[in-house]
Structure formats: C-alpha cells, structure tokens
Amino acid sequence: MFREEDLTFERVERLNEDGVLLHDKKVVSDEQVLEMYQWMLKARLLDEKLLRMQRQGRIGTYAPYSGQEAAQIGSVFALEKSDWICPSYREHAGNMVHGMPLEQIILYAKGHLHGGRVPEDVNILPVQIIIAAQTLHAVGTAYAQKYRGEKHVSVSYFGDGATSQGDFHEALNFASVYQVPAIFFCQNNQYAISVPVEKQMASKSIAQKAVAYGMPGVQVDGNDVLAVYEVMKEAVERARNGEGPTLIEAVTYRLGPHTTSDDPTKYRSKENVEPWREVKDPLRRVRLYLENSNLWDVEKEKAFVQTFQDELDHMIDEIESKEKEFPKVEEAFEYVYQEKNAQLEEQQAEARRIREEGDWHE
Amino acid sequence: MSEITMIEAIRQAMTQEMERDSRVLILGEDVGRNGGVFRATDGLIDQFGEERVMDTPLAESAIIGTAVGMSLNGLRPIAEIQFLGFIYEAMDQVANQAARVRFRSTGRYHVPMVIRSPYGGGVRTPELHSDSLEALFSHTPGLKVVMPSNPYDAKGLLIAAIRDEDPVLFFEPMKLYRSTKQEVPDQLYEIPIGKAKVVREGNQATIVSWGPCVPMLEKLVDQYKKEGAHLELIDLRTVAPIDAETILESVEKTERLMIVHEAVKTNGIGAEVAALVSEKGVFSLSAPILRITGFDTPYPVGTIEDDWLPNEKRIKDAIQQLLSY
Ligand SMILES: Cc1ncc(C[n+]2csc(CCOP(=O)(O)OP(=O)(O)O)c2C)c(N)n1
C-alpha cells in the first residue's frame, strides 16, 4: 500500500526572514542577488502603480501579484532567453524579467487591442485566463523543442487552484509519458479567489502530486528568491539534459485582493495577512542581506525608486497621450483568420461605417 | 412586494426554494464564504451550511459532472459556473452527459439540475468573461436555455428552472445585475419556461431580443413611439425552446422583423428565429429579416467593445431600413 504518511516532506530554504544565509553553499554571486532585488523592487513598484491606476479608472480589472515577486523572479533568473514561458494572468513580474516590455504590460491592462501581442523575440505566450490551460501548452512547446533537438525548456506558471483542473493532471501525465523538457511551476499563494488551499485539496502538499506522475516534485519557500532560483536551476538542468519534467511548488502569499473586483475581507482576516506583509515579505529579506553585505542602503533604494518611478510615469504619460489613437473596432477583424472570409469583410465595413458615422458614445 | 435588483431576485429565488425543498443545494467556485463573485449566494452558507452551499475546488467539469450524479440520485443541484466563458471546460458533462441521460436511459433516469452563469458585455471584463454562448446549448437537444432581462422574470424563471425535471441553463446578463430595481413579489411564483413576453406593443415592425439588450431596446422603442413609430418588442426570455407562436403572431401583424443579440452573428439564435419565420411566416413579410448582433470575431478588448456590441446607432439604422419598405 502507498500512504501519504510514507512521503517525506522538505521545504527548500536558503535565506531566512532576517536575511541570513542558511547554507555556505551559495549558487549565485552577490551581483546577481543585487540584480534580482532590483527587479523585485521594480516589479513591486509596477504592481502598486497599476493598482492605483485601476482605482482611478485608468486601467481595467487588474490582478496584483505583490508578495509573489521572489517566486516569479527567482525562477525566471534560472532561464535562458530562448526558453518558453506559458503564464497565467498574475505573472507580470516574471514576464518582465524574461523580456516582456513594460509598455506591453500597460497596454494589456488598458484593454488595448495589441495587449496580447508579445514581441517576436520573446518566448512568452499571451496572458492565460482559463485556469490551467497553459500547463498543456508547456507540454506541447517542450515536445516541439525535443523533436527539433533544441535544448530549450518550457515553463508553465499557475496557481494552487489550477491544480484542481483536469488540464493540470493531464499535462503532468503527458509530460512524464513523453519525458519532455517542461517545468510546472506552481505559485501556491494560499488562495484561489476566496477558497483556501486546505479546501482546494485534501493532500498535504502540491509538490507530492508529482509522485503520482513519476516525476520529481519539489517544495520551496516561494518568498525566498535564492531558494527558488536554486530549485528552478536544478529542474532546468534536468530538463535540458533530457531527464524530463519537474513539478515545483513555491509556497508564497498573495498580499492584495485576487483582482481589483475582489474584497478579501470576506474570506481572510487582517491577522492572517499581517505577517506576510511584514517579516515574510519576499523583498525584505533580500534587502536585509544586501544591506548587511554593504551592497545596498536607504539612499540607494531611494534613488532607485525615484528613477524607476519617473521612467514608469513618463511611459504611462506617453501611452495615455495616445489613447485616442488606440486601434479601432475594424482592426479586430484582421486577426480572426489568416484571410478574412466574405462575411467578415462585410461586417468589417459595417463596423467601420457605424463607428465613423456614430457619435453615440462620445 | 419589494423593490429589488436582479441579483437580489436571483438570491431570493434560490433561498426560498432551498427553504421549501431540502433536495435543492448549490455548488460552485467561491459560492460559499465569498457569496459568489457577484454575491448571488451571499449569506446562503450561513443559513444552509457547507453541505448545501459547497465551495468546490476549481474544476468546472467536476462541478457539472458531480451535479449530474447528484441529480441522478434524488438531489436538485444548482451549479454555478463563475463566468459563462469557463463552461467550455465542462462541455462534455453539459452536452454529452446532462443533456442525454433521459434519452440514453429512455426515461429511466433524468437530471433535474440548473446551471447558473453570468455572461454578456459592456462591463469591461478581462478576456473570456463576456461571451454570449447560448447558441451552443440551444444546438444541443435535451437542454433548456433561459435568459432573463429583469428582476421579476429572473426570480420566476429561476424558480421554474429549479423545479423543472430537465437540465436548465440559466444565463444572467451581468450588466443588468444591479442596473435597475423592480417590484418583485415576496412569495414564490413561476414564470413558464418557453414563453416569450411582448414587452412593447406596436404594429410597424417586430424586434425580437433577450437578456442584456432588452432594456436598451425598451428605451429606444419608447423614443420611437413619441416620434410616432410603433414598434413591437418581444423578450424571448427562453431561447431553447423558442416561443415560435408569439413571434409568428407578431410578424403577421407588423410584417417586419429584426433580431438583436450580443452573441456573434453566424449560426446564432437570430438565425434560428429568422429560419422559423421563413418557414412558417414568410408570406407575412414585406421586408428582409435583419439581424443586429455581435460581429463574427472573438469578444474583443474593453477599448473597442462598445463599437462591437449591438449599439443604438446600428439598431436605429436597421429600424430605418425596415420601416422604409
Ligand atoms: C476555467 C476557469 N474557471 C474559473 C475562472 C475564474 N477564476 C479566475 S482566477 C480564479 C482562481 C485561481 O486561483 P489559483 O489557480 O490559485 O491562482 P491565483 O489567482 O491565486 O494566482 C478563478 C476561479 C477562470 N479564470 N477560468
């Protein structure tokens, strides 16, 4: 008989909440730690900015990722530019590091027709709304890599809720049957909208689900950027060497609401959130480490924040000054098929005429 | 009687049916502690407990498949799909399973279940939250599809859906959840599934619609009336089955027909209504049948959705055209 009790549980940790390294073995240089921290800080500032903009009616519904920066950025740091990312909707921090331009993130948030258009040289799939659908796309893109004999890997990012979907289980099974270079990176942020992870599943961890599919499963402190980097690096190396897929569970916490339409006070208490906002915050421990190593201080932080905020504000001003020139409805007809059929041609002309003649929504 | 919104009417219908019949229960994502993302089930977990208001794991196929099993064994589940665009995940359980049980077992089994789901545009949702998918299900024998446009109908139709012996899809236009209030009786009442309602009488042209377009059309028709044009407006309320009789009677009188819906045009319910009238009422017509609908693209992003949806300008142009014959 197989029993859950027989499994051993270990959560990989490298940097404790006081910013102290738990092991001598350091797999990244201090320069890399600094670089990771700066990305995390940028990501936090972007998230806060977008949240404010939503409250001011300047962007649509928004899903904030604050609290999950270490999980996203630590893992993307272990990738090469040519590797593939199949993200959900809460992944701007990681996407940014993998080459998604900030402008693109803002256009998406603004409901611009080109919001889902990823630059040609960036291997990130469009934001996925359907929970867990992208886990299968990681299997397919990885299969294509293996088929062509390329050494790239595919990573799918998803949440704890996604592990309840059939797609997730089918993806793990396919990936291990075909031994493709895919990594399933779960950010267990404890909630799927209002449903806590204890109600999402009766199993003790998400990582253990890998066992059923005959692949390695790893649980890591998702707020510890160094630990995340390290487990991801190992998984990527295995995948590149043809040793198959890995499931990683990064235990983290969503600090904000599920989206700007959500009221988290309905399902979790302030006491529940507080520690995650303070001692467990993923930025805090890296900052402490860097300060203790004399690589960072209050002044540097201030200057960095100012520079990035100026850059961001400038970029947003640029975009907002051109809102009147955003693509119009008729352009949407261009992206349904390679070639428009007769009905689409006719409807496109009608849509243009109505828009040009109508001042009904001015 | 009390003045309530559509979301309140829906909650009231479920609450009162659950009080009346212990076989009725609710399952879905975030329907319990959170009370549903639109608060349709707010407070129900406190009144009825976790056994009857189930916060399920995140899996639409499991929600519908489990509801099928429950209804096979004596319960009357109301399953919520958080947004209609997510029902594709459960397509097999809806279209191959729920829809066919009666047929496959030649009546030995049946599934008296309801699937509730918000849909419709104009509220700047993220991608895949606004699609109108009624045609998919009306193309599936064995399913009924109900689409209310106001609080009064929503309550009466939902009660009828819960009491129906067959699977009923109950689609709720999210734009109208809180847009208006209406006098709704406090007691339980049913509105029959499959009956349309003539909401404005007129003799110059017939407009057939349902769900989110109806309030806008009511306003327009009232405006035309002031200007001396008398249009008849029919709210289908149920798109499967379609109340052909009410439509044919109206077209016989007005000789002109236009169908308005948010769903994409090709092979939509509008096409079915037009075909019905072509088969059974073509000699009443003095003008071509017009359809004003969403365009044949996936539902677009927020910055262009107002130009994509059937809007006043498009509808007025079409009315002009109809009346010119
Ligand atoms: C198929 C599908 N069902 C439901 C939803 C609605 N929904 C959006 S996010 C979400 C919760 C997802 O939780 P999780 O996978 O843990 O990711 P998180 O949002 O916490 O990052 C739900 C139910 C959806 N987008 N897609």
XYZ file of C-alpha atoms and ligand atoms in Angstrom:
713
model
C 0.000 0.000 0.000
C 1.136 3.580 -0.687
C 0.357 6.048 2.062
C 0.769 9.793 2.298
C 2.409 9.222 5.687
C 5.292 7.478 3.955
C 6.244 10.552 1.960
C 8.958 12.758 3.336
C 8.343 16.493 3.280
C 11.052 19.060 2.923
C 10.727 22.726 2.084
C 13.853 24.145 0.491
C 15.041 27.370 2.191
C 18.228 29.401 1.677
C 17.707 32.884 3.060
C 15.838 33.271 6.332
C 13.474 36.076 7.250
C 16.329 38.106 8.758
C 18.282 37.965 5.529
C 20.777 35.422 6.844
C 22.045 32.694 4.522
C 21.213 29.245 5.848
C 23.950 27.452 3.912
C 27.522 28.259 3.000
C 26.924 26.914 -0.444
C 25.974 29.961 -2.475
C 24.950 29.347 -6.050
C 24.627 32.984 -7.049
C 27.035 35.872 -6.843
C 26.221 38.959 -4.809
C 25.910 40.911 -8.055
C 23.167 38.524 -9.116
C 21.417 38.891 -5.785
C 21.504 42.634 -6.246
C 20.132 42.327 -9.736
C 17.320 40.068 -8.522
C 16.466 42.538 -5.801
C 16.319 45.440 -8.225
C 13.932 43.521 -10.461
C 11.799 42.620 -7.458
C 11.660 46.241 -6.429
C 10.683 47.343 -9.934
C 8.019 44.660 -10.030
C 6.590 45.803 -6.688
C 6.512 49.421 -7.837
C 4.830 48.495 -11.112
C 2.197 46.447 -9.303
C 1.445 49.265 -6.871
C 1.229 51.735 -9.734
C -1.173 49.558 -11.729
C -3.346 49.002 -8.676
C -3.569 52.771 -8.153
C -4.340 53.333 -11.810
C -7.187 50.830 -11.644
C -8.647 52.666 -8.654
C -8.502 55.861 -10.720
C -10.304 54.237 -13.637
C -7.252 54.351 -15.922
C -6.987 50.586 -16.496
C -9.438 47.657 -16.389
C -9.756 44.859 -13.841
C -6.295 44.042 -12.536
C -4.823 41.007 -10.749
C -1.999 42.174 -8.447
C 0.999 39.934 -7.775
C 2.604 41.720 -4.807
C 4.059 39.118 -2.446
C 4.942 36.716 -5.254
C 7.961 38.549 -6.679
C 10.562 36.105 -5.325
C 8.762 33.087 -6.763
C 8.452 34.651 -10.196
C 11.772 36.404 -10.457
C 13.871 33.733 -8.766
C 12.564 31.154 -11.202
C 12.886 33.261 -14.345
C 16.501 34.031 -13.412
C 17.255 30.348 -13.977
C 16.029 30.522 -17.590
C 17.713 31.440 -20.843
C 16.119 33.998 -23.114
C 15.238 31.256 -25.622
C 13.247 29.226 -23.067
C 9.462 29.402 -23.161
C 7.099 30.789 -20.558
C 3.400 29.871 -20.521
C 1.995 32.285 -17.916
C -1.305 32.940 -16.174
C -2.668 36.475 -15.592
C -0.667 37.144 -12.407
C 2.788 36.882 -13.896
C 3.995 40.358 -14.879
C 6.970 40.234 -12.508
C 8.461 37.130 -14.088
C 7.446 38.125 -17.603
C 9.186 41.477 -17.243
C 12.465 39.757 -16.413
C 12.063 37.403 -19.353
C 11.813 40.335 -21.742
C 8.203 41.457 -21.782
C 8.320 45.238 -22.355
C 6.652 47.363 -19.692
C 4.686 49.164 -22.402
C 3.103 45.880 -23.365
C 2.004 45.178 -19.796
C 0.392 48.600 -19.604
C -1.357 48.233 -22.962
C -2.783 44.908 -21.828
C -4.064 46.497 -18.631
C -5.645 49.265 -20.664
C -7.610 46.865 -22.849
C -5.636 47.836 -25.969
C -6.227 45.510 -28.929
C -2.497 44.714 -29.107
C -2.264 43.993 -25.372
C -1.684 40.305 -26.040
C 0.962 40.833 -28.705
C 4.277 39.613 -27.330
C 7.394 40.874 -29.189
C 8.756 38.487 -31.835
C 11.950 37.722 -29.946
C 10.268 36.991 -26.624
C 9.034 33.455 -25.966
C 6.117 34.218 -23.679
C 2.599 33.117 -24.521
C -0.269 35.602 -24.125
C -1.796 36.001 -20.670
C -3.906 32.927 -19.968
C -7.292 33.499 -18.341
C -8.543 29.910 -18.431
C -7.189 28.274 -15.314
C -4.546 25.590 -16.065
C -4.949 25.643 -19.868
C -1.346 26.805 -20.258
C 0.045 23.754 -18.464
C -0.692 21.735 -21.601
C 0.864 24.362 -23.846
C 4.082 23.905 -21.936
C 3.954 20.199 -22.780
C 3.440 20.939 -26.464
C 6.096 23.635 -26.786
C 8.513 21.364 -24.917
C 7.688 18.467 -27.232
C 8.477 20.682 -30.228
C 11.850 21.541 -28.710
C 12.679 17.932 -28.075
C 11.501 16.993 -31.577
C 13.849 19.510 -33.180
C 16.690 18.575 -30.884
C 16.827 22.032 -29.299
C 17.957 22.471 -25.739
C 15.252 24.917 -24.662
C 12.826 24.272 -21.853
C 9.197 25.316 -21.335
C 7.826 26.564 -18.046
C 4.202 26.847 -17.193
C 3.209 29.122 -14.326
C -0.055 28.625 -12.471
C -1.670 28.814 -9.032
C -2.778 26.380 -6.365
C -6.355 26.461 -7.638
C -5.168 25.353 -11.059
C -4.032 22.016 -9.638
C -7.695 21.013 -9.326
C -8.299 21.243 -13.047
C -8.116 18.211 -15.296
C -5.736 20.064 -17.618
C -3.086 20.198 -14.895
C -3.183 16.455 -14.269
C -3.282 15.649 -17.958
C -0.309 17.938 -18.544
C 1.781 16.249 -15.859
C 0.931 12.842 -17.230
C 1.715 13.769 -20.836
C 4.942 15.455 -19.826
C 6.200 12.433 -17.988
C 4.997 9.909 -20.583
C 6.887 11.842 -23.282
C 9.729 12.938 -20.979
C 9.613 16.469 -22.382
C 11.700 19.365 -21.070
C 8.799 21.027 -19.211
C 8.682 22.578 -15.764
C 5.431 23.060 -13.909
C 5.868 25.992 -11.591
C 3.028 26.389 -9.113
C 2.789 29.514 -7.023
C 0.833 28.321 -4.044
C -0.313 31.744 -2.860
C -2.752 30.050 -0.449
C -5.977 31.175 -2.118
C -7.928 30.628 -5.291
C -10.003 33.791 -5.060
C -11.717 33.021 -1.709
C -11.011 29.308 -1.436
C -8.063 28.495 0.855
C -5.693 25.778 -0.280
C -6.872 23.466 2.566
C -10.284 23.415 0.909
C -8.878 23.134 -2.575
C -7.269 19.772 -1.834
C -7.034 17.157 0.881
C -3.377 16.381 0.180
C -0.615 17.830 2.369
C 1.248 19.498 -0.480
C 1.081 20.246 -4.153
C 4.631 19.009 -4.738
C 3.656 15.458 -3.767
C 1.301 15.224 -6.745
C 4.399 14.760 -8.883
C 4.909 11.343 -7.314
C 1.743 10.029 -8.939
C 3.084 11.006 -12.340
C 6.561 9.607 -11.881
C 8.411 12.907 -11.846
C 10.343 14.829 -9.215
C 8.319 17.209 -7.064
C 9.922 19.988 -5.016
C 8.502 22.310 -2.407
C 10.332 25.555 -1.872
C 9.873 28.683 0.213
C 8.444 30.832 -2.549
C 9.315 34.050 -0.733
C 12.992 33.127 -0.702
C 14.397 34.215 -4.034
C 17.645 32.270 -3.605
C 15.928 29.000 -2.763
C 13.555 29.412 -5.675
C 16.432 30.115 -8.027
C 18.292 27.059 -6.849
C 15.455 24.543 -7.212
C 14.496 26.011 -10.558
C 18.084 25.846 -11.778
C 18.185 22.135 -10.967
C 14.895 21.474 -12.716
C 16.023 23.414 -15.784
C 19.276 21.477 -15.936
C 17.471 18.155 -15.702
C 15.104 19.203 -18.461
C 17.935 20.435 -20.703
C 19.813 17.187 -20.198
C 16.821 15.165 -21.367
C 15.907 13.966 -17.893
C 12.281 15.053 -18.133
C 9.811 17.297 -16.327
C 9.625 18.603 -12.744
C 6.820 19.977 -10.600
C 7.794 22.844 -8.314
C 5.564 24.200 -5.574
C 6.612 27.648 -4.414
C 4.818 28.447 -1.165
C 4.018 32.137 -1.174
C 1.183 34.537 -0.433
C -0.962 36.953 -2.411
C -0.814 40.191 -0.408
C -3.519 42.037 -2.308
C -7.002 41.184 -3.485
C -7.493 38.426 -6.066
C -8.310 41.165 -8.545
C -9.469 44.727 -8.165
C -13.059 43.361 -8.143
C -12.366 41.225 -5.082
C -12.912 42.030 -1.398
C -10.553 39.761 0.570
C -12.030 40.761 3.932
C -14.904 38.399 3.030
C -12.665 35.371 3.456
C -9.474 36.199 5.369
C -8.611 38.214 8.440
C -6.146 41.046 8.827
C -4.149 38.896 11.271
C -3.792 36.300 8.543
C -2.223 38.821 6.137
C -0.055 40.875 8.520
C 2.983 38.550 8.910
C 3.203 38.104 5.162
C 3.200 41.831 4.678
C 5.988 42.288 7.212
C 8.572 39.659 8.214
C 7.699 37.220 5.462
C 7.755 39.806 2.666
C 9.973 38.483 -0.140
C 11.730 41.819 -0.737
C 12.543 42.479 2.892
C 14.906 39.567 3.481
C 16.903 40.233 0.304
C 17.213 43.892 1.209
C 18.472 42.928 4.683
C 21.008 40.566 3.146
C 22.222 43.224 0.734
C 22.418 45.867 3.442
C 24.388 43.530 5.682
C 26.744 42.891 2.775
C 27.139 46.642 2.207
C 25.682 46.423 -1.261
C 22.559 48.450 -0.610
C 21.327 51.201 1.677
C 18.446 53.603 2.201
C 19.951 56.207 -0.119
C 20.448 53.741 -2.946
C 16.932 52.487 -2.512
C 15.501 55.998 -2.613
C 17.377 56.907 -5.765
C 16.457 53.642 -7.468
C 12.773 54.048 -6.649
C 12.775 57.622 -7.914
C 14.456 56.724 -11.191
C 12.138 53.839 -11.909
C 9.003 55.739 -10.966
C 9.999 58.592 -13.266
C 10.606 56.160 -16.096
C 7.266 54.482 -15.478
C 5.317 57.739 -15.206
C 6.887 59.005 -18.388
C 5.986 55.826 -20.246
C 2.405 55.916 -18.977
C 2.052 59.587 -19.946
C 3.217 58.685 -23.434
C 0.675 55.894 -23.733
C -2.166 57.930 -22.282
C -1.473 60.840 -24.583
C -2.177 58.487 -27.489
C -5.356 56.860 -26.211
C -7.427 58.487 -28.935
C -5.268 56.691 -31.488
C -5.732 53.222 -29.978
C -6.834 50.635 -32.579
C -10.467 50.793 -33.588
C -13.031 48.021 -33.818
C -12.449 47.343 -37.521
C -8.884 46.224 -36.874
C -10.184 43.316 -34.779
C -11.411 41.617 -37.957
C -7.815 41.229 -39.142
C -6.920 38.635 -36.525
C -9.658 36.042 -36.818
C -8.117 34.054 -39.693
C -5.119 34.335 -41.981
C -7.586 35.602 -44.602
C -10.929 37.247 -43.953
C -13.972 35.433 -45.303
C -16.793 37.231 -47.133
C -18.908 37.697 -44.005
C -16.027 39.234 -42.105
C -15.265 41.617 -44.979
C -18.849 42.791 -44.975
C -19.042 43.098 -41.201
C -15.753 44.956 -41.050
C -17.050 47.582 -43.460
C -20.238 47.869 -41.420
C -18.327 48.224 -38.154
C -16.171 50.986 -39.644
C -19.154 52.836 -41.078
C -21.081 52.725 -37.800
C -18.085 53.935 -35.837
C -17.286 56.758 -38.216
C -20.860 57.955 -38.544
C -21.809 57.452 -34.933
C -21.123 59.952 -32.220
C -23.373 57.947 -29.958
C -20.717 57.092 -27.380
C -18.928 60.435 -27.266
C -43.685 43.148 -2.998
C -40.325 44.801 -2.660
C -38.091 46.787 -4.973
C -35.039 44.667 -5.702
C -32.228 44.230 -8.230
C -31.779 41.201 -10.453
C -29.008 39.793 -8.289
C -31.281 40.076 -5.238
C -34.135 38.427 -7.114
C -31.870 35.525 -8.036
C -30.675 35.131 -4.459
C -34.257 35.283 -3.212
C -35.380 32.575 -5.633
C -32.606 30.227 -4.509
C -33.106 30.967 -0.803
C -36.838 30.374 -0.922
C -36.526 27.210 -2.995
C -33.897 25.865 -0.595
C -36.175 26.615 2.356
C -39.025 24.806 0.627
C -37.161 21.779 -0.710
C -34.272 20.125 1.120
C -33.143 18.413 -2.095
C -32.010 21.738 -3.538
C -28.352 22.615 -2.997
C -25.713 24.884 -4.522
C -22.216 24.113 -5.719
C -19.600 26.222 -7.446
C -16.374 28.204 -7.132
C -16.452 30.864 -4.394
C -20.204 30.470 -3.795
C -19.805 29.798 -0.060
C -17.758 32.048 2.210
C -17.384 34.685 -0.511
C -21.047 34.532 -1.501
C -20.176 34.301 -5.190
C -18.099 36.807 -7.140
C -21.296 38.778 -7.814
C -22.768 37.978 -4.368
C -25.603 35.888 -5.818
C -25.242 33.418 -2.954
C -24.288 35.936 -0.258
C -25.230 34.705 3.212
C -26.523 31.352 1.995
C -23.693 29.377 3.572
C -24.638 30.825 6.961
C -28.283 29.918 6.511
C -27.892 26.458 4.955
C -24.396 25.266 5.905
C -21.451 23.952 3.916
C -23.229 20.770 2.951
C -25.796 22.655 0.917
C -23.671 25.586 -0.236
C -20.484 23.978 -1.471
C -17.299 25.903 -2.198
C -15.872 23.477 -4.717
C -12.291 23.017 -5.856
C -11.556 24.871 -9.084
C -12.820 22.472 -11.749
C -15.839 23.159 -13.935
C -16.084 19.676 -15.398
C -16.120 18.276 -11.867
C -18.803 20.738 -10.785
C -21.147 19.789 -13.613
C -20.325 16.084 -13.579
C -20.900 15.928 -9.830
C -24.178 17.797 -10.227
C -25.252 15.259 -12.849
C -24.551 12.473 -10.367
C -26.410 14.281 -7.596
C -29.464 14.761 -9.757
C -29.356 11.121 -10.858
C -29.708 10.225 -7.217
C -32.507 12.390 -5.954
C -30.971 15.829 -5.385
C -31.714 19.042 -7.292
C -28.394 20.860 -7.614
C -27.889 24.435 -8.745
C -24.376 24.554 -10.184
C -22.711 27.918 -10.709
C -20.186 28.490 -13.471
C -18.393 31.671 -12.432
C -18.453 33.190 -15.938
C -20.053 31.614 -18.965
C -16.771 31.599 -20.919
C -15.491 28.963 -18.490
C -18.236 26.465 -19.316
C -16.148 25.118 -22.194
C -14.181 23.275 -19.518
C -17.356 21.325 -18.727
C -18.655 20.898 -22.251
C -18.700 17.117 -22.187
C -20.557 16.972 -18.890
C -23.113 19.502 -20.128
C -23.666 18.425 -23.712
C -22.897 14.711 -23.715
C -23.861 13.826 -20.167
C -26.532 16.085 -18.631
C -28.316 16.613 -21.940
C -28.580 12.938 -22.868
C -29.344 10.994 -19.721
C -33.099 10.931 -20.297
C -32.610 9.867 -23.923
C -29.982 7.204 -23.256
C -31.968 5.606 -20.465
C -35.293 6.037 -22.306
C -36.674 7.824 -19.320
C -35.374 5.611 -16.522
C -33.104 8.472 -15.415
C -33.268 12.227 -15.783
C -31.269 15.164 -14.441
C -33.274 17.971 -12.840
C -30.391 20.402 -12.457
C -29.765 24.088 -13.074
C -26.546 25.651 -14.329
C -26.402 29.364 -13.489
C -23.853 31.580 -15.130
C -23.224 35.312 -15.708
C -22.447 36.469 -19.242
C -22.624 39.452 -21.549
C -20.664 42.556 -22.369
C -20.411 46.224 -21.655
C -18.707 45.910 -18.290
C -15.030 45.959 -19.333
C -14.232 42.498 -18.041
C -10.969 40.729 -18.832
C -10.886 38.411 -21.837
C -13.272 35.407 -21.923
C -15.648 36.803 -19.297
C -18.224 38.383 -21.625
C -19.040 35.823 -24.291
C -22.672 35.007 -25.054
C -22.737 31.264 -25.754
C -26.463 30.474 -25.788
C -26.413 29.151 -29.346
C -24.021 26.316 -28.434
C -26.503 24.920 -25.953
C -29.655 25.543 -27.940
C -27.960 23.381 -30.594
C -27.858 20.545 -28.069
C -31.087 18.539 -27.763
C -32.005 17.867 -24.146
C -31.066 21.274 -22.742
C -33.264 24.268 -21.993
C -31.738 27.743 -22.090
C -33.285 30.587 -20.090
C -32.058 34.202 -20.328
C -33.946 36.753 -18.197
C -33.715 40.502 -18.706
C -35.193 41.906 -15.463
C -35.560 41.093 -11.744
C -39.191 39.935 -11.903
C -38.583 37.470 -14.716
C -35.306 36.326 -13.181
C -36.989 35.217 -9.971
C -39.957 33.486 -11.603
C -37.873 31.806 -14.268
C -35.228 30.605 -11.834
C -37.865 29.021 -9.635
C -39.343 27.320 -12.695
C -35.853 26.165 -13.693
C -35.171 24.662 -10.253
C -38.493 22.793 -10.395
C -38.018 21.646 -13.986
C -37.329 17.931 -14.483
C -34.713 18.558 -17.212
C -31.341 20.328 -17.191
C -31.805 24.081 -17.499
C -29.059 26.564 -18.309
C -29.860 29.866 -16.652
C -27.784 32.710 -18.076
C -27.664 36.016 -16.238
C -26.660 39.252 -18.000
C -24.105 40.676 -15.586
C -24.605 44.195 -16.922
C -28.156 44.067 -15.535
C -27.365 42.535 -12.133
C -27.596 45.883 -10.372
C -28.578 48.340 -13.094
C -32.232 48.690 -12.076
C -34.685 47.752 -9.356
C -38.157 46.401 -9.879
C -41.183 45.419 -7.793
C -40.901 41.691 -7.175
C -43.406 39.602 -5.169
C -42.005 38.301 -1.887
C -43.658 34.907 -2.293
C -42.684 32.097 -4.656
C -44.027 32.235 -8.207
C -43.122 30.598 -11.505
C -42.808 32.039 -14.985
C -43.175 29.237 -17.529
C -40.038 28.255 -19.414
C -40.520 28.577 -23.166
C -42.902 31.545 -23.114
C -41.833 34.857 -24.611
C -43.258 38.182 -23.498
C -44.429 41.063 -25.624
C -42.910 43.926 -23.648
C -43.985 46.744 -26.016
C -46.897 46.522 -28.400
C -46.749 48.017 -31.865
C -47.735 47.281 -35.436
C -44.982 48.608 -37.696
C -42.079 46.230 -37.001
C -41.178 43.441 -34.585
C -37.942 43.395 -32.632
C -37.024 40.077 -31.006
C -34.349 40.075 -28.324
C -33.482 38.709 -24.862
C -31.195 39.316 -21.920
C -28.851 42.306 -21.896
C -30.217 44.096 -24.995
C -33.805 44.306 -23.774
C -33.610 47.403 -21.514
C -31.815 49.393 -24.219
C -34.451 48.342 -26.778
C -37.309 49.280 -24.436
C -35.924 52.798 -24.228
C -35.476 53.033 -27.968
C -38.944 51.722 -28.722
C -40.435 54.272 -26.290
C -38.482 57.004 -28.045
C -39.805 55.903 -31.444
C -43.327 55.864 -30.085
C -43.046 59.524 -29.139
C -41.970 60.196 -32.703
C -44.979 58.264 -33.997
C -43.448 54.915 -34.965
C -44.988 51.906 -33.230
C -42.608 49.012 -32.777
C -43.354 45.716 -31.115
C -40.685 44.363 -28.774
C -40.595 40.693 -27.811
C -38.395 39.468 -24.966
C -37.853 35.774 -25.710
C -36.852 35.018 -22.083
C -36.148 31.425 -23.135
C -34.030 30.745 -26.229
C -34.431 26.972 -26.076
C -37.198 26.186 -26.687
C -38.179 29.260 -28.707
C -41.735 30.534 -28.446
C -42.476 30.491 -32.182
C -46.138 31.248 -31.742
C -45.608 34.658 -30.152
C -43.093 35.641 -32.831
C -45.256 34.493 -35.740
C -48.327 36.250 -34.380
C -46.379 39.462 -34.083
C -44.822 39.265 -37.531
C -48.207 38.586 -39.057
C -49.272 41.945 -37.681
C -46.123 44.015 -38.299
C -44.745 42.344 -41.465
C -41.228 43.297 -40.416
C -38.705 41.521 -38.221
C -35.396 42.354 -36.653
C -33.477 40.247 -34.164
C -30.980 41.780 -31.747
C -28.459 39.784 -29.735
C -24.979 40.222 -28.293
C -23.704 36.822 -29.393
C -21.815 36.567 -32.680
C -23.974 36.566 -35.759
C -23.256 33.397 -37.718
C -25.368 30.446 -36.573
C -26.729 32.407 -33.629
C -30.234 32.265 -32.169
C -31.083 35.117 -34.554
C -30.551 32.746 -37.454
C -32.930 30.235 -35.886
C -35.628 32.865 -35.346
C -35.208 34.027 -38.950
C -35.445 30.442 -40.204
C -38.621 29.827 -38.180
C -40.261 32.895 -39.671
C -39.052 31.951 -43.165
C -40.610 28.507 -42.787
C -43.882 29.494 -41.220
C -44.462 33.177 -41.785
C -42.674 34.204 -44.946
C -45.877 35.378 -46.637
C -46.468 37.895 -43.853
C -43.190 39.649 -44.545
C -42.817 42.865 -46.536
C -39.120 43.417 -45.747
C -35.977 41.327 -45.376
C -35.334 39.983 -41.873
C -32.473 41.870 -40.217
C -30.054 40.737 -37.534
C -28.133 43.184 -35.362
C -25.616 41.192 -33.349
C -22.072 40.962 -32.132
C -19.655 40.640 -35.034
C -18.080 37.323 -36.030
C -14.850 37.818 -34.086
C -13.976 36.635 -30.594
C -15.330 39.055 -27.976
C -12.885 41.972 -28.095
C -10.960 44.018 -25.522
C -12.522 46.776 -23.453
C -11.387 49.722 -25.587
C -13.478 48.581 -28.554
C -16.313 46.542 -27.086
C -18.849 49.392 -27.331
C -18.289 49.507 -31.092
C -18.542 45.734 -31.346
C -21.784 45.237 -29.420
C -25.172 45.967 -30.971
C -25.447 49.667 -30.207
C -28.091 52.317 -30.620
C -26.699 53.629 -33.857
C -26.746 50.209 -35.507
C -30.221 49.430 -34.260
C -31.637 52.782 -35.364
C -30.134 52.363 -38.833
C -31.743 48.932 -39.077
C -35.131 50.217 -37.896
C -34.942 52.950 -40.536
C -34.229 50.319 -43.137
C -37.116 48.091 -42.005
C -39.584 50.959 -41.981
C -38.508 52.101 -45.443
C -40.088 49.048 -47.065
C -11.574 27.793 -16.178
C -11.704 28.937 -15.266
N -12.519 28.837 -14.200
C -12.674 29.869 -13.350
C -12.015 31.039 -13.553
C -12.230 32.207 -12.607
N -11.065 32.399 -11.783
C -10.110 33.268 -12.135
S -8.819 33.188 -11.146
C -9.512 32.004 -10.178
C -8.744 31.452 -9.025
C -7.437 30.921 -9.459
O -6.708 30.508 -8.354
P -5.216 29.992 -8.478
O -5.113 28.963 -9.548
O -4.802 29.590 -7.121
O -4.382 31.245 -8.971
P -4.265 32.704 -8.329
O -5.382 33.524 -8.875
O -4.322 32.563 -6.854
O -2.974 33.244 -8.808
C -10.769 31.687 -10.652
C -11.689 30.722 -10.032
C -11.174 31.116 -14.686
N -10.499 32.231 -14.973
N -11.026 30.059 -15.514
